[in-house]
Coordinates of N, CA, C and O in Angstrom, one line a residue:
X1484 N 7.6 -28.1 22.7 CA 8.1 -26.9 22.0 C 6.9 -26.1 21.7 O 5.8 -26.6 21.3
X1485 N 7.1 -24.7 21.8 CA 5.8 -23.9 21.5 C 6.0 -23.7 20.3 O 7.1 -23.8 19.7
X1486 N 4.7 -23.4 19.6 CA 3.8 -22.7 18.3 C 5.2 -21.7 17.9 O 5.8 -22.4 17.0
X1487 N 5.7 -20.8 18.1 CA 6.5 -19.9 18.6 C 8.0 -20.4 18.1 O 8.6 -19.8 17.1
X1488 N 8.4 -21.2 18.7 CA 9.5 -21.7 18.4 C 9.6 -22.7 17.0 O 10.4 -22.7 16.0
X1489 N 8.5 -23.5 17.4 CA 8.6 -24.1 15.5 C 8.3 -23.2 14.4 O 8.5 -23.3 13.2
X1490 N 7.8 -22.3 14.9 CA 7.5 -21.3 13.5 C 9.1 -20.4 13.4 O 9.4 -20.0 12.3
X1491 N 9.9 -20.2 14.5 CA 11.1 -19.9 14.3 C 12.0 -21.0 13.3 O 12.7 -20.8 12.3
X1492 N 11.6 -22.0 13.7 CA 12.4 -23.6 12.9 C 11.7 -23.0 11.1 O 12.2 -22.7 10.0
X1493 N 10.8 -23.3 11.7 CA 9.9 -23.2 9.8 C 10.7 -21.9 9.1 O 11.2 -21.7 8.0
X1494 N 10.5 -21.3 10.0 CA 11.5 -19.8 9.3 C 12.7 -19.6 8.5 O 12.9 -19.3 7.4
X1495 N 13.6 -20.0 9.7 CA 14.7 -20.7 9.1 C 15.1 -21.3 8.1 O 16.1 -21.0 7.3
X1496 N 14.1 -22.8 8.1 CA 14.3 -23.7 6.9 C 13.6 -22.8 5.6 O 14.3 -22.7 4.5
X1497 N 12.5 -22.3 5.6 CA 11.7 -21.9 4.5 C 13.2 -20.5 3.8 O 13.6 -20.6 2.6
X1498 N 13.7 -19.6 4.6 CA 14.3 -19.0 3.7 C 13.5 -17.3 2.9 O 12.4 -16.7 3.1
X1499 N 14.4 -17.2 2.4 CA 14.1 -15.9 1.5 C 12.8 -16.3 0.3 O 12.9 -17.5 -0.1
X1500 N 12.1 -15.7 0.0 CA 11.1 -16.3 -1.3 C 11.5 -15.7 -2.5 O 11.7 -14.6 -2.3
X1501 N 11.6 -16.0 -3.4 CA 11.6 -14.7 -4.6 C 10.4 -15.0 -5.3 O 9.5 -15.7 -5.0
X1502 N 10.6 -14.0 -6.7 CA 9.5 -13.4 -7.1 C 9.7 -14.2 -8.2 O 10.5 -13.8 -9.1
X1503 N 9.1 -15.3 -8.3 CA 9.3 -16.6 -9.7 C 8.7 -16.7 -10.6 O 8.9 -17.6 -11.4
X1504 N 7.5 -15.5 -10.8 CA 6.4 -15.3 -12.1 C 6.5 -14.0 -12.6 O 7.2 -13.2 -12.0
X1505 N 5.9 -13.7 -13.7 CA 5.5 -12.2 -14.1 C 4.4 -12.4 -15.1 O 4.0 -13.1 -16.0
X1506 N 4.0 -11.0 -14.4 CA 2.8 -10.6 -15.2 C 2.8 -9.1 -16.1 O 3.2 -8.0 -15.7
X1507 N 2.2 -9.9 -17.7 CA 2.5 -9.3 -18.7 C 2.1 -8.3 -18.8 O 2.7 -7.4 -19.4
X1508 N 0.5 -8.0 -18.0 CA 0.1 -6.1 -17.5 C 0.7 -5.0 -17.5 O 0.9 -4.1 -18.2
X1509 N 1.2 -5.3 -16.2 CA 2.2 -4.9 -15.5 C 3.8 -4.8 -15.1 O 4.5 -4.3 -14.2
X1510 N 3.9 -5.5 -16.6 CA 5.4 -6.2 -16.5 C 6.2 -6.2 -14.9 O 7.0 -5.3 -14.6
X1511 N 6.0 -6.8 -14.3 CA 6.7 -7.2 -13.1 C 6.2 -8.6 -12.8 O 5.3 -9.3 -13.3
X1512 N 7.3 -8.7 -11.8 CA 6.9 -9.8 -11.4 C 6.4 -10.4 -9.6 O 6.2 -9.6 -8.7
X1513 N 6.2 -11.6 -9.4 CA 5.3 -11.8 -8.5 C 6.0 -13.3 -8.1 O 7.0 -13.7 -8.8
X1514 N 5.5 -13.8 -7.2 CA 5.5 -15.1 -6.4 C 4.5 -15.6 -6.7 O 3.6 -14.8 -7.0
X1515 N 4.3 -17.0 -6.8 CA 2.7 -17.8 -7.3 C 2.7 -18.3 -5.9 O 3.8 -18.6 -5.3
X1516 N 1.5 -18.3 -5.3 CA 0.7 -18.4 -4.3 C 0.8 -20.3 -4.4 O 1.0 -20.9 -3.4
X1517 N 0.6 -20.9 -5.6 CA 0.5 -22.3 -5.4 C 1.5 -22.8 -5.0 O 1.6 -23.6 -4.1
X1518 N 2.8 -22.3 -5.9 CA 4.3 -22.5 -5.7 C 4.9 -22.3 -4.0 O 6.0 -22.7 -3.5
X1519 N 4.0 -21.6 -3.6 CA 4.9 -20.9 -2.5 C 4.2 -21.8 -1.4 O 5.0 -22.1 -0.5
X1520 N 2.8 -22.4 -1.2 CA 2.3 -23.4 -0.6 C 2.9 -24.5 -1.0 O 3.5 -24.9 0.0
X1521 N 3.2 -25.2 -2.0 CA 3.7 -26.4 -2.4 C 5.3 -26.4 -1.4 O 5.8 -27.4 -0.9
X1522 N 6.0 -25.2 -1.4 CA 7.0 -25.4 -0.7 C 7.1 -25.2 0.4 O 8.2 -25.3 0.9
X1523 N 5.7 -24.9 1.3 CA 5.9 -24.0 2.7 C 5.2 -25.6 3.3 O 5.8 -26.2 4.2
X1524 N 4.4 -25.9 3.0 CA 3.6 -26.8 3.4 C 4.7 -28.4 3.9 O 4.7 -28.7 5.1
X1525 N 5.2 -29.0 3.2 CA 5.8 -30.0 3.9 C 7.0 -29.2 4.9 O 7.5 -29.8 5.9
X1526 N 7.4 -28.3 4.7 CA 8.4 -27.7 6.4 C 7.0 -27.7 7.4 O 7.0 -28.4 8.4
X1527 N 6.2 -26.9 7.0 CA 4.9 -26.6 8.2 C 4.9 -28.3 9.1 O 5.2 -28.5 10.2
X1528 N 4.4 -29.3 8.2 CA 4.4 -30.2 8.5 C 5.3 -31.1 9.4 O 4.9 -31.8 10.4
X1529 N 6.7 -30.9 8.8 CA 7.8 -31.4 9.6 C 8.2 -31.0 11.0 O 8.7 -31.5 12.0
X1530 N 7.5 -29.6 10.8 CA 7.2 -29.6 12.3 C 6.2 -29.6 13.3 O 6.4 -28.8 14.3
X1531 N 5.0 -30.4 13.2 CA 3.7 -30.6 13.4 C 2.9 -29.2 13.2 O 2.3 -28.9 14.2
X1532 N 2.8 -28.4 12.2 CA 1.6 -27.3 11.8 C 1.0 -27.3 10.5 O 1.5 -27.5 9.4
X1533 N -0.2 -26.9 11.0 CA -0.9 -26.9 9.6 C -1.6 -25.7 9.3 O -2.5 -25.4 10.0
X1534 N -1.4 -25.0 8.4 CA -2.1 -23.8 7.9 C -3.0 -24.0 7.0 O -2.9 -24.7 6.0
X1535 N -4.3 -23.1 7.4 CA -5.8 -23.1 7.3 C -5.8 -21.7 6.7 O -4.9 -20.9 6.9
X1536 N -6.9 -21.5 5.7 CA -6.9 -20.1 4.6 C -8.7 -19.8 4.7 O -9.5 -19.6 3.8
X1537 N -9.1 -19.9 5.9 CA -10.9 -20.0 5.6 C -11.2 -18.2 5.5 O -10.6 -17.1 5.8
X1538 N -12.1 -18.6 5.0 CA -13.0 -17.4 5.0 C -14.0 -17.1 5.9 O -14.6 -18.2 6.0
X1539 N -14.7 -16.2 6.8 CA -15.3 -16.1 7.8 C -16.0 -14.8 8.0 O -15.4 -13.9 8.6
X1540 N -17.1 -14.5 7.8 CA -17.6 -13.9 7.9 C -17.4 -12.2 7.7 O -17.5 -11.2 8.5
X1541 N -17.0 -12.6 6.4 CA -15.9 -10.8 5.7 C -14.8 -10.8 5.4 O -14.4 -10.0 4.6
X1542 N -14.1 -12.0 6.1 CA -12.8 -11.6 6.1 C -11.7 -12.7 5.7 O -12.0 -13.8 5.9
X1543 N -10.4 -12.5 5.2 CA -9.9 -13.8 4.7 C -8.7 -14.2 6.2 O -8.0 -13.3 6.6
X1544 N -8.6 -15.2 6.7 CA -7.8 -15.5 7.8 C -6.8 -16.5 6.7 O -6.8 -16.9 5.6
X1545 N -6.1 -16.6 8.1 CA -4.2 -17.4 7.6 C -4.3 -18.0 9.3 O -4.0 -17.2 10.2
X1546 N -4.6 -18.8 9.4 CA -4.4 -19.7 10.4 C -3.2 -20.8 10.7 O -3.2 -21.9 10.2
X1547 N -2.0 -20.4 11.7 CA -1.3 -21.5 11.5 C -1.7 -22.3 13.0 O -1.9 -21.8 14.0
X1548 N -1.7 -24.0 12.7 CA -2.6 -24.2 14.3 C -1.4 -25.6 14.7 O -1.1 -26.4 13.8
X1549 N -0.8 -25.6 16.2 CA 0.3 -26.3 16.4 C -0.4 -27.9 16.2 O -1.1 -28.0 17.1
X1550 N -0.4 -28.8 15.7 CA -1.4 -29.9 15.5 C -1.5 -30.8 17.3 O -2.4 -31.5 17.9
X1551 N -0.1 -30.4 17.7 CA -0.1 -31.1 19.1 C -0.8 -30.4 20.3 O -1.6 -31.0 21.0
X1552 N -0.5 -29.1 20.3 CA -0.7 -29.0 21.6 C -2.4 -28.2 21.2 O -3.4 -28.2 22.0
X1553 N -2.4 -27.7 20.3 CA -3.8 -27.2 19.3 C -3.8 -25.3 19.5 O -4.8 -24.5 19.2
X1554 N -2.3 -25.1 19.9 CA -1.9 -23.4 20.3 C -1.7 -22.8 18.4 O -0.8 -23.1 17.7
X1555 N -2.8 -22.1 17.9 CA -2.6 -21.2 16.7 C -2.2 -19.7 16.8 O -2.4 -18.9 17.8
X1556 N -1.8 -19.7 15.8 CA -1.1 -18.0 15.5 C -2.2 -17.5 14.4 O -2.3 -18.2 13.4
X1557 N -2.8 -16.4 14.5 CA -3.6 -16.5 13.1 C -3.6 -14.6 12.9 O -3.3 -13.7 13.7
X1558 N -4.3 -14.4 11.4 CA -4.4 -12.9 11.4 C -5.5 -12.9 10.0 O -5.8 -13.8 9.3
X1559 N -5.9 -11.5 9.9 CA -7.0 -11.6 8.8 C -6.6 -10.5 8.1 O -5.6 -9.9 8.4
X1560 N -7.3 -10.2 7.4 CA -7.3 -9.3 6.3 C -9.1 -8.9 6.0 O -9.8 -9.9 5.7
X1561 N -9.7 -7.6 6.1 CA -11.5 -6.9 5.9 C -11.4 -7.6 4.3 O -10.4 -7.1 3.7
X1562 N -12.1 -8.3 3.7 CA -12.6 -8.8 1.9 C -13.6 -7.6 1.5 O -14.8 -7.5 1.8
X1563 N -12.6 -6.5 0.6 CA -13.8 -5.4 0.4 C -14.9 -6.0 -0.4 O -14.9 -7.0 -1.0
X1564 N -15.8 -5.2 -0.1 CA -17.2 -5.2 -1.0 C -16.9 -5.2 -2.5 O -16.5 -4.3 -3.1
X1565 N -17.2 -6.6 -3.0 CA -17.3 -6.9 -4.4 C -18.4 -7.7 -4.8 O -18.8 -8.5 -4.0
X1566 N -19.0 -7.7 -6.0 CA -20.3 -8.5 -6.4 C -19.3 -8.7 -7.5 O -20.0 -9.6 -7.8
X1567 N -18.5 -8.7 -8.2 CA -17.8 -9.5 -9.6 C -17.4 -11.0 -8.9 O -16.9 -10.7 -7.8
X1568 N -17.4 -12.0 -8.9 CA -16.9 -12.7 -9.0 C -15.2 -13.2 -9.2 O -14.3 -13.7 -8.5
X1569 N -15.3 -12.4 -11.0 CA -13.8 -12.9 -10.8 C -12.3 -11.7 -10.3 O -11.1 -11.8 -10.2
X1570 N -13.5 -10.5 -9.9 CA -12.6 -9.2 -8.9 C -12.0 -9.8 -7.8 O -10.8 -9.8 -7.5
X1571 N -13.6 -10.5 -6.9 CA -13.5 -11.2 -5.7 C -12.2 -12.6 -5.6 O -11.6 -13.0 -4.6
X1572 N -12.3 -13.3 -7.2 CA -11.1 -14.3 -7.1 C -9.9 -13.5 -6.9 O -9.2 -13.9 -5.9
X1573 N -9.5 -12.2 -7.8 CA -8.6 -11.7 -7.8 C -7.8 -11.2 -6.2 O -6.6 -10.8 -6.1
X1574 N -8.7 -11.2 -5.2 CA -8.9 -10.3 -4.3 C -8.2 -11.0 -2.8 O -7.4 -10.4 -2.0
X1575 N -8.8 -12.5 -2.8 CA -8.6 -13.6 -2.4 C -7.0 -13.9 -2.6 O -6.3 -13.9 -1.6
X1576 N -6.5 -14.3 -3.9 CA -5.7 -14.7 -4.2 C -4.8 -13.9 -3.9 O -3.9 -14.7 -3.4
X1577 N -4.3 -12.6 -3.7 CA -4.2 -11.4 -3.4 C -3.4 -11.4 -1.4 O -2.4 -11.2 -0.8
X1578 N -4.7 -11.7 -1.3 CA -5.0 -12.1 0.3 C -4.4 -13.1 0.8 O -4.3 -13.3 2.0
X1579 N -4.0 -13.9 -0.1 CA -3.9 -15.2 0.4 C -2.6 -15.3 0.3 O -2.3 -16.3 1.0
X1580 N -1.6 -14.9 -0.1 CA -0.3 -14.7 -0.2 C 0.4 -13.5 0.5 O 1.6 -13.3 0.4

């Protein structure tokens, strides 16, 4: 089965996401990035994939890689120019979801 098709499967099972946090700033609300891995991750799995979140030289990637046949789907996002540290967590986290 291709990369392609299990990620159609993954789709399926994974569903609609909602927005299960809020932030008090802004009063709205948001998806937690941990929550949303904790539930995406054993479907990924059930159908032999594993998603990878590296960083690489600027930029933040989302790697999904088929574990069998080794066929990935991936995409990035440019990490603007930040020297704060916890801007840069902000930024990431952001990115990563």
């Amino acid at each position: 089965m291709s990369i392609y098709k299990k990620l159609l499967e993954v789709q399926k099972e994974i569903g609609a996401i909602s927005k299960d946090s809020s932030n008090p700033f802004f009063s709205s609300k948001y998806f937690d990035i941990n929550k949303l891995i904790e539930h995406v991750n054993p479907i990924l799995s059930e159908n032999g994939l594993l998603l990878l979140q590296p960083i690489r030289e600027g930029k933040q990637y989302s790697l999904i890689i088929d574990a069998e046949s080794g066929e990935q789907v991936e995409s990035y996002l440019e990490l603007p120019k930040e020297n704060n540290p916890q801007k840069m967590g902000s930024v990431l986290t952001y990115f990563r979801r």
